[in-house]
Amino acid sequence: MKTITKFLINLISVGSIVLIATLNISQFAVVGQPKITTPDRPPNPIPGGPRFIQPTEDREAPPPTQPGRPVRGGCASISQLGLTALVPKNKMGRTVSDYPTFFFYLPQTEAQSAEFILKDESGKQIYKQDLTISNLSGVIGVSIPANQNVPPLEVGKSYRWNFTVICDSLDRSADQIESGTVRRVELSADIRRQLAQADPRQQTFIYAENGIWQDALSTLAAARRDQPNDTTFKADWESLLDSVKLGEIAKEPIVQTQPQP
């Protein structure tokens, strides 16, 4: 009888140990579940926002030569943020538009006017726009008008642009200038299909991930103008500019300029 009792006690003890082990394993599977990480990717300071990926051939290209500019004097801004083109660091951007829009940060300045000039690969001027910038400060957009007097950008060709704040119309040596290059490219049928089915926010992601800077920026800028109080578009704007090291400009307002006749 003692032997049977001892056997039952041992059996119950073994069962308890198995049950405890099973519970511990189950609990560990929930609490200790590892997080999925992607260590090869740089951390995104603004989760979920669009991040621009510049094509390798553009990234390796040298930036255009910038004209000399005075640091102080004339109409130079006293703020830490000076005249800045909203483009990647090497001043190169791609577009799929035949008439793209370019963006610049304009600091507070005493200047009354500015000019935008676009030239083809041979150096021929194909478009010029004079702007009134009195009492303006913020991000401005300059659009190439789609009309018969301005030829559309051609696929596969690069164009040089200059944006100039004219400090003194009688002494252009004091001009504040930003220069860069834009290249018209063609998208694959698959990407065009994705864009046709996407809303403006999704289009911004598609353009950015495929290296199309000008259209990613202009699409998002248009969405922000249409819905200025939308916090998602605001966060996307900050993320996109941060991806090209322009995060300090992201909080500046988008303002309208007045083209001169």
mmCIF file with all atom_site columns, N, CA and C in Angstrom, residues 195-235:
data_model
loop_
_atom_site.group_PDB
_atom_site.id
_atom_site.type_symbol
_atom_site.label_atom_id
_atom_site.label_alt_id
_atom_site.label_comp_id
_atom_site.label_asym_id
_atom_site.label_entity_id
_atom_site.label_seq_id
_atom_site.pdbx_PDB_ins_code
_atom_site.Cartn_x
_atom_site.Cartn_y
_atom_site.Cartn_z
_atom_site.occupancy
_atom_site.B_iso_or_equiv
_atom_site.pdbx_formal_charge
_atom_site.auth_seq_id
_atom_site.auth_comp_id
_atom_site.auth_asym_id
_atom_site.auth_atom_id
_atom_site.pdbx_PDB_model_num
ATOM 1   N N  . LEU A 1 195 ? 1.200  55.214 -59.824 1.00 0.00 ? 195 LEU A N  1
ATOM 2   C CA . LEU A 1 195 ? 0.850  56.618 -59.623 1.00 0.00 ? 195 LEU A CA 1
ATOM 3   C C  . LEU A 1 195 ? -0.611 56.894 -59.995 1.00 0.00 ? 195 LEU A C  1
ATOM 4   N N  . ALA A 1 196 ? -1.090 56.254 -61.056 1.00 0.00 ? 196 ALA A N  1
ATOM 5   C CA . ALA A 1 196 ? -2.455 56.482 -61.515 1.00 0.00 ? 196 ALA A CA 1
ATOM 6   C C  . ALA A 1 196 ? -3.481 56.006 -60.484 1.00 0.00 ? 196 ALA A C  1
ATOM 7   N N  . GLN A 1 197 ? -3.091 55.036 -59.657 1.00 0.00 ? 197 GLN A N  1
ATOM 8   C CA . GLN A 1 197 ? -4.010 54.473 -58.669 1.00 0.00 ? 197 GLN A CA 1
ATOM 9   C C  . GLN A 1 197 ? -3.802 55.066 -57.278 1.00 0.00 ? 197 GLN A C  1
ATOM 10  N N  . ALA A 1 198 ? -2.855 56.007 -57.145 1.00 0.00 ? 198 ALA A N  1
ATOM 11  C CA . ALA A 1 198 ? -2.487 56.530 -55.823 1.00 0.00 ? 198 ALA A CA 1
ATOM 12  C C  . ALA A 1 198 ? -3.092 57.898 -55.557 1.00 0.00 ? 198 ALA A C  1
ATOM 13  N N  . ASP A 1 199 ? -3.285 58.208 -54.264 1.00 0.00 ? 199 ASP A N  1
ATOM 14  C CA . ASP A 1 199 ? -3.690 59.558 -53.879 1.00 0.00 ? 199 ASP A CA 1
ATOM 15  C C  . ASP A 1 199 ? -2.420 60.412 -53.756 1.00 0.00 ? 199 ASP A C  1
ATOM 16  N N  . PRO A 1 200 ? -2.560 61.735 -53.551 1.00 0.00 ? 200 PRO A N  1
ATOM 17  C CA . PRO A 1 200 ? -1.373 62.601 -53.522 1.00 0.00 ? 200 PRO A CA 1
ATOM 18  C C  . PRO A 1 200 ? -0.311 62.172 -52.516 1.00 0.00 ? 200 PRO A C  1
ATOM 19  N N  . ARG A 1 201 ? -0.728 61.705 -51.337 1.00 0.00 ? 201 ARG A N  1
ATOM 20  C CA . ARG A 1 201 ? 0.266  61.275 -50.333 1.00 0.00 ? 201 ARG A CA 1
ATOM 21  C C  . ARG A 1 201 ? 1.032  60.045 -50.821 1.00 0.00 ? 201 ARG A C  1
ATOM 22  N N  . GLN A 1 202 ? 0.310  59.084 -51.371 1.00 0.00 ? 202 GLN A N  1
ATOM 23  C CA . GLN A 1 202 ? 0.960  57.887 -51.891 1.00 0.00 ? 202 GLN A CA 1
ATOM 24  C C  . GLN A 1 202 ? 1.862  58.227 -53.077 1.00 0.00 ? 202 GLN A C  1
ATOM 25  N N  . GLN A 1 203 ? 1.436  59.179 -53.903 1.00 0.00 ? 203 GLN A N  1
ATOM 26  C CA . GLN A 1 203 ? 2.260  59.595 -55.033 1.00 0.00 ? 203 GLN A CA 1
ATOM 27  C C  . GLN A 1 203 ? 3.585  60.175 -54.558 1.00 0.00 ? 203 GLN A C  1
ATOM 28  N N  . THR A 1 204 ? 3.551  60.943 -53.470 1.00 0.00 ? 204 THR A N  1
ATOM 29  C CA . THR A 1 204 ? 4.775  61.517 -52.921 1.00 0.00 ? 204 THR A CA 1
ATOM 30  C C  . THR A 1 204 ? 5.759  60.416 -52.542 1.00 0.00 ? 204 THR A C  1
ATOM 31  N N  . PHE A 1 205 ? 5.263  59.368 -51.883 1.00 0.00 ? 205 PHE A N  1
ATOM 32  C CA . PHE A 1 205 ? 6.115  58.231 -51.507 1.00 0.00 ? 205 PHE A CA 1
ATOM 33  C C  . PHE A 1 205 ? 6.714  57.567 -52.742 1.00 0.00 ? 205 PHE A C  1
ATOM 34  N N  . ILE A 1 206 ? 5.889  57.358 -53.752 1.00 0.00 ? 206 ILE A N  1
ATOM 35  C CA . ILE A 1 206 ? 6.346  56.669 -54.974 1.00 0.00 ? 206 ILE A CA 1
ATOM 36  C C  . ILE A 1 206 ? 7.437  57.479 -55.670 1.00 0.00 ? 206 ILE A C  1
ATOM 37  N N  . TYR A 1 207 ? 7.197  58.779 -55.818 1.00 0.00 ? 207 TYR A N  1
ATOM 38  C CA . TYR A 1 207 ? 8.210  59.628 -56.451 1.00 0.00 ? 207 TYR A CA 1
ATOM 39  C C  . TYR A 1 207 ? 9.507  59.622 -55.640 1.00 0.00 ? 207 TYR A C  1
ATOM 40  N N  . ALA A 1 208 ? 9.404  59.797 -54.324 1.00 0.00 ? 208 ALA A N  1
ATOM 41  C CA . ALA A 1 208 ? 10.587 59.884 -53.468 1.00 0.00 ? 208 ALA A CA 1
ATOM 42  C C  . ALA A 1 208 ? 11.399 58.595 -53.504 1.00 0.00 ? 208 ALA A C  1
ATOM 43  N N  . GLU A 1 209 ? 10.721 57.458 -53.410 1.00 0.00 ? 209 GLU A N  1
ATOM 44  C CA . GLU A 1 209 ? 11.416 56.174 -53.384 1.00 0.00 ? 209 GLU A CA 1
ATOM 45  C C  . GLU A 1 209 ? 12.056 55.834 -54.722 1.00 0.00 ? 209 GLU A C  1
ATOM 46  N N  . ASN A 1 210 ? 11.583 56.464 -55.798 1.00 0.00 ? 210 ASN A N  1
ATOM 47  C CA . ASN A 1 210 ? 12.136 56.201 -57.130 1.00 0.00 ? 210 ASN A CA 1
ATOM 48  C C  . ASN A 1 210 ? 13.048 57.323 -57.625 1.00 0.00 ? 210 ASN A C  1
ATOM 49  N N  . GLY A 1 211 ? 13.447 58.215 -56.711 1.00 0.00 ? 211 GLY A N  1
ATOM 50  C CA . GLY A 1 211 ? 14.449 59.227 -57.043 1.00 0.00 ? 211 GLY A CA 1
ATOM 51  C C  . GLY A 1 211 ? 13.951 60.415 -57.824 1.00 0.00 ? 211 GLY A C  1
ATOM 52  N N  . ILE A 1 212 ? 12.635 60.645 -57.845 1.00 0.00 ? 212 ILE A N  1
ATOM 53  C CA . ILE A 1 212 ? 12.075 61.764 -58.611 1.00 0.00 ? 212 ILE A CA 1
ATOM 54  C C  . ILE A 1 212 ? 11.823 62.911 -57.638 1.00 0.00 ? 212 ILE A C  1
ATOM 55  N N  . TRP A 1 213 ? 12.841 63.709 -57.365 1.00 0.00 ? 213 TRP A N  1
ATOM 56  C CA . TRP A 1 213 ? 12.772 64.731 -56.323 1.00 0.00 ? 213 TRP A CA 1
ATOM 57  C C  . TRP A 1 213 ? 11.762 65.830 -56.620 1.00 0.00 ? 213 TRP A C  1
ATOM 58  N N  . GLN A 1 214 ? 11.837 66.441 -57.799 1.00 0.00 ? 214 GLN A N  1
ATOM 59  C CA . GLN A 1 214 ? 11.005 67.610 -58.102 1.00 0.00 ? 214 GLN A CA 1
ATOM 60  C C  . GLN A 1 214 ? 9.518  67.297 -57.963 1.00 0.00 ? 214 GLN A C  1
ATOM 61  N N  . ASP A 1 215 ? 9.101  66.143 -58.433 1.00 0.00 ? 215 ASP A N  1
ATOM 62  C CA . ASP A 1 215 ? 7.680  65.804 -58.409 1.00 0.00 ? 215 ASP A CA 1
ATOM 63  C C  . ASP A 1 215 ? 7.219  65.350 -57.028 1.00 0.00 ? 215 ASP A C  1
ATOM 64  N N  . ALA A 1 216 ? 8.122  64.717 -56.264 1.00 0.00 ? 216 ALA A N  1
ATOM 65  C CA . ALA A 1 216 ? 7.780  64.373 -54.879 1.00 0.00 ? 216 ALA A CA 1
ATOM 66  C C  . ALA A 1 216 ? 7.509  65.652 -54.094 1.00 0.00 ? 216 ALA A C  1
ATOM 67  N N  . LEU A 1 217 ? 8.390  66.646 -54.250 1.00 0.00 ? 217 LEU A N  1
ATOM 68  C CA . LEU A 1 217 ? 8.260  67.899 -53.507 1.00 0.00 ? 217 LEU A CA 1
ATOM 69  C C  . LEU A 1 217 ? 7.045  68.704 -53.965 1.00 0.00 ? 217 LEU A C  1
ATOM 70  N N  . SER A 1 218 ? 6.847  68.834 -55.271 1.00 0.00 ? 218 SER A N  1
ATOM 71  C CA . SER A 1 218 ? 5.735  69.655 -55.767 1.00 0.00 ? 218 SER A CA 1
ATOM 72  C C  . SER A 1 218 ? 4.380  69.008 -55.468 1.00 0.00 ? 218 SER A C  1
ATOM 73  N N  . THR A 1 219 ? 4.300  67.680 -55.511 1.00 0.00 ? 219 THR A N  1
ATOM 74  C CA . THR A 1 219 ? 3.051  66.991 -55.180 1.00 0.00 ? 219 THR A CA 1
ATOM 75  C C  . THR A 1 219 ? 2.686  67.213 -53.721 1.00 0.00 ? 219 THR A C  1
ATOM 76  N N  . LEU A 1 220 ? 3.685  67.094 -52.837 1.00 0.00 ? 220 LEU A N  1
ATOM 77  C CA . LEU A 1 220 ? 3.436  67.290 -51.412 1.00 0.00 ? 220 LEU A CA 1
ATOM 78  C C  . LEU A 1 220 ? 3.143  68.750 -51.095 1.00 0.00 ? 220 LEU A C  1
ATOM 79  N N  . ALA A 1 221 ? 3.838  69.684 -51.758 1.00 0.00 ? 221 ALA A N  1
ATOM 80  C CA . ALA A 1 221 ? 3.583  71.112 -51.534 1.00 0.00 ? 221 ALA A CA 1
ATOM 81  C C  . ALA A 1 221 ? 2.151  71.463 -51.926 1.00 0.00 ? 221 ALA A C  1
ATOM 82  N N  . ALA A 1 222 ? 1.670  70.916 -53.031 1.00 0.00 ? 222 ALA A N  1
ATOM 83  C CA . ALA A 1 222 ? 0.293  71.174 -53.468 1.00 0.00 ? 222 ALA A CA 1
ATOM 84  C C  . ALA A 1 222 ? -0.709 70.622 -52.455 1.00 0.00 ? 222 ALA A C  1
ATOM 85  N N  . ALA A 1 223 ? -0.413 69.449 -51.894 1.00 0.00 ? 223 ALA A N  1
ATOM 86  C CA . ALA A 1 223 ? -1.301 68.864 -50.884 1.00 0.00 ? 223 ALA A CA 1
ATOM 87  C C  . ALA A 1 223 ? -1.331 69.722 -49.624 1.00 0.00 ? 223 ALA A C  1
ATOM 88  N N  . ARG A 1 224 ? -0.184 70.278 -49.249 1.00 0.00 ? 224 ARG A N  1
ATOM 89  C CA . ARG A 1 224 ? -0.135 71.143 -48.064 1.00 0.00 ? 224 ARG A CA 1
ATOM 90  C C  . ARG A 1 224 ? -0.894 72.452 -48.293 1.00 0.00 ? 224 ARG A C  1
ATOM 91  N N  . ARG A 1 225 ? -0.808 72.989 -49.498 1.00 0.00 ? 225 ARG A N  1
ATOM 92  C CA . ARG A 1 225 ? -1.553 74.219 -49.800 1.00 0.00 ? 225 ARG A CA 1
ATOM 93  C C  . ARG A 1 225 ? -3.054 73.958 -49.766 1.00 0.00 ? 225 ARG A C  1
ATOM 94  N N  . ASP A 1 226 ? -3.475 72.795 -50.271 1.00 0.00 ? 226 ASP A N  1
ATOM 95  C CA . ASP A 1 226 ? -4.902 72.460 -50.297 1.00 0.00 ? 226 ASP A CA 1
ATOM 96  C C  . ASP A 1 226 ? -5.440 72.172 -48.898 1.00 0.00 ? 226 ASP A C  1
ATOM 97  N N  . GLN A 1 227 ? -4.589 71.574 -48.041 1.00 0.00 ? 227 GLN A N  1
ATOM 98  C CA . GLN A 1 227 ? -5.021 71.217 -46.690 1.00 0.00 ? 227 GLN A CA 1
ATOM 99  C C  . GLN A 1 227 ? -3.969 71.672 -45.679 1.00 0.00 ? 227 GLN A C  1
ATOM 100 N N  . PRO A 1 228 ? -3.880 72.968 -45.456 1.00 0.00 ? 228 PRO A N  1
ATOM 101 C CA . PRO A 1 228 ? -2.819 73.514 -44.605 1.00 0.00 ? 228 PRO A CA 1
ATOM 102 C C  . PRO A 1 228 ? -2.863 73.052 -43.155 1.00 0.00 ? 228 PRO A C  1
ATOM 103 N N  . ASN A 1 229 ? -4.003 72.587 -42.677 1.00 0.00 ? 229 ASN A N  1
ATOM 104 C CA . ASN A 1 229 ? -4.124 72.158 -41.276 1.00 0.00 ? 229 ASN A CA 1
ATOM 105 C C  . ASN A 1 229 ? -3.957 70.653 -41.096 1.00 0.00 ? 229 ASN A C  1
ATOM 106 N N  . ASP A 1 230 ? -3.657 69.937 -42.171 1.00 0.00 ? 230 ASP A N  1
ATOM 107 C CA . ASP A 1 230 ? -3.497 68.488 -42.095 1.00 0.00 ? 230 ASP A CA 1
ATOM 108 C C  . ASP A 1 230 ? -2.134 68.156 -41.487 1.00 0.00 ? 230 ASP A C  1
ATOM 109 N N  . THR A 1 231 ? -2.146 67.547 -40.300 1.00 0.00 ? 231 THR A N  1
ATOM 110 C CA . THR A 1 231 ? -0.895 67.257 -39.596 1.00 0.00 ? 231 THR A CA 1
ATOM 111 C C  . THR A 1 231 ? -0.084 66.149 -40.279 1.00 0.00 ? 231 THR A C  1
ATOM 112 N N  . THR A 1 232 ? -0.764 65.278 -41.010 1.00 0.00 ? 232 THR A N  1
ATOM 113 C CA . THR A 1 232 ? -0.043 64.207 -41.712 1.00 0.00 ? 232 THR A CA 1
ATOM 114 C C  . THR A 1 232 ? 0.815  64.782 -42.823 1.00 0.00 ? 232 THR A C  1
ATOM 115 N N  . PHE A 1 233 ? 0.250  65.701 -43.607 1.00 0.00 ? 233 PHE A N  1
ATOM 116 C CA . PHE A 1 233 ? 1.023  66.326 -44.681 1.00 0.00 ? 233 PHE A CA 1
ATOM 117 C C  . PHE A 1 233 ? 2.170  67.161 -44.104 1.00 0.00 ? 233 PHE A C  1
ATOM 118 N N  . LYS A 1 234 ? 1.932  67.789 -42.970 1.00 0.00 ? 234 LYS A N  1
ATOM 119 C CA . LYS A 1 234 ? 2.976  68.570 -42.318 1.00 0.00 ? 234 LYS A CA 1
ATOM 120 C C  . LYS A 1 234 ? 4.148  67.662 -41.919 1.00 0.00 ? 234 LYS A C  1
ATOM 121 N N  . ALA A 1 235 ? 3.823  66.519 -41.311 1.00 0.00 ? 235 ALA A N  1
ATOM 122 C CA . ALA A 1 235 ? 4.866  65.573 -40.907 1.00 0.00 ? 235 ALA A CA 1
ATOM 123 C C  . ALA A 1 235 ? 5.586  64.996 -42.120 1.00 0.00 ? 235 ALA A C  1
#
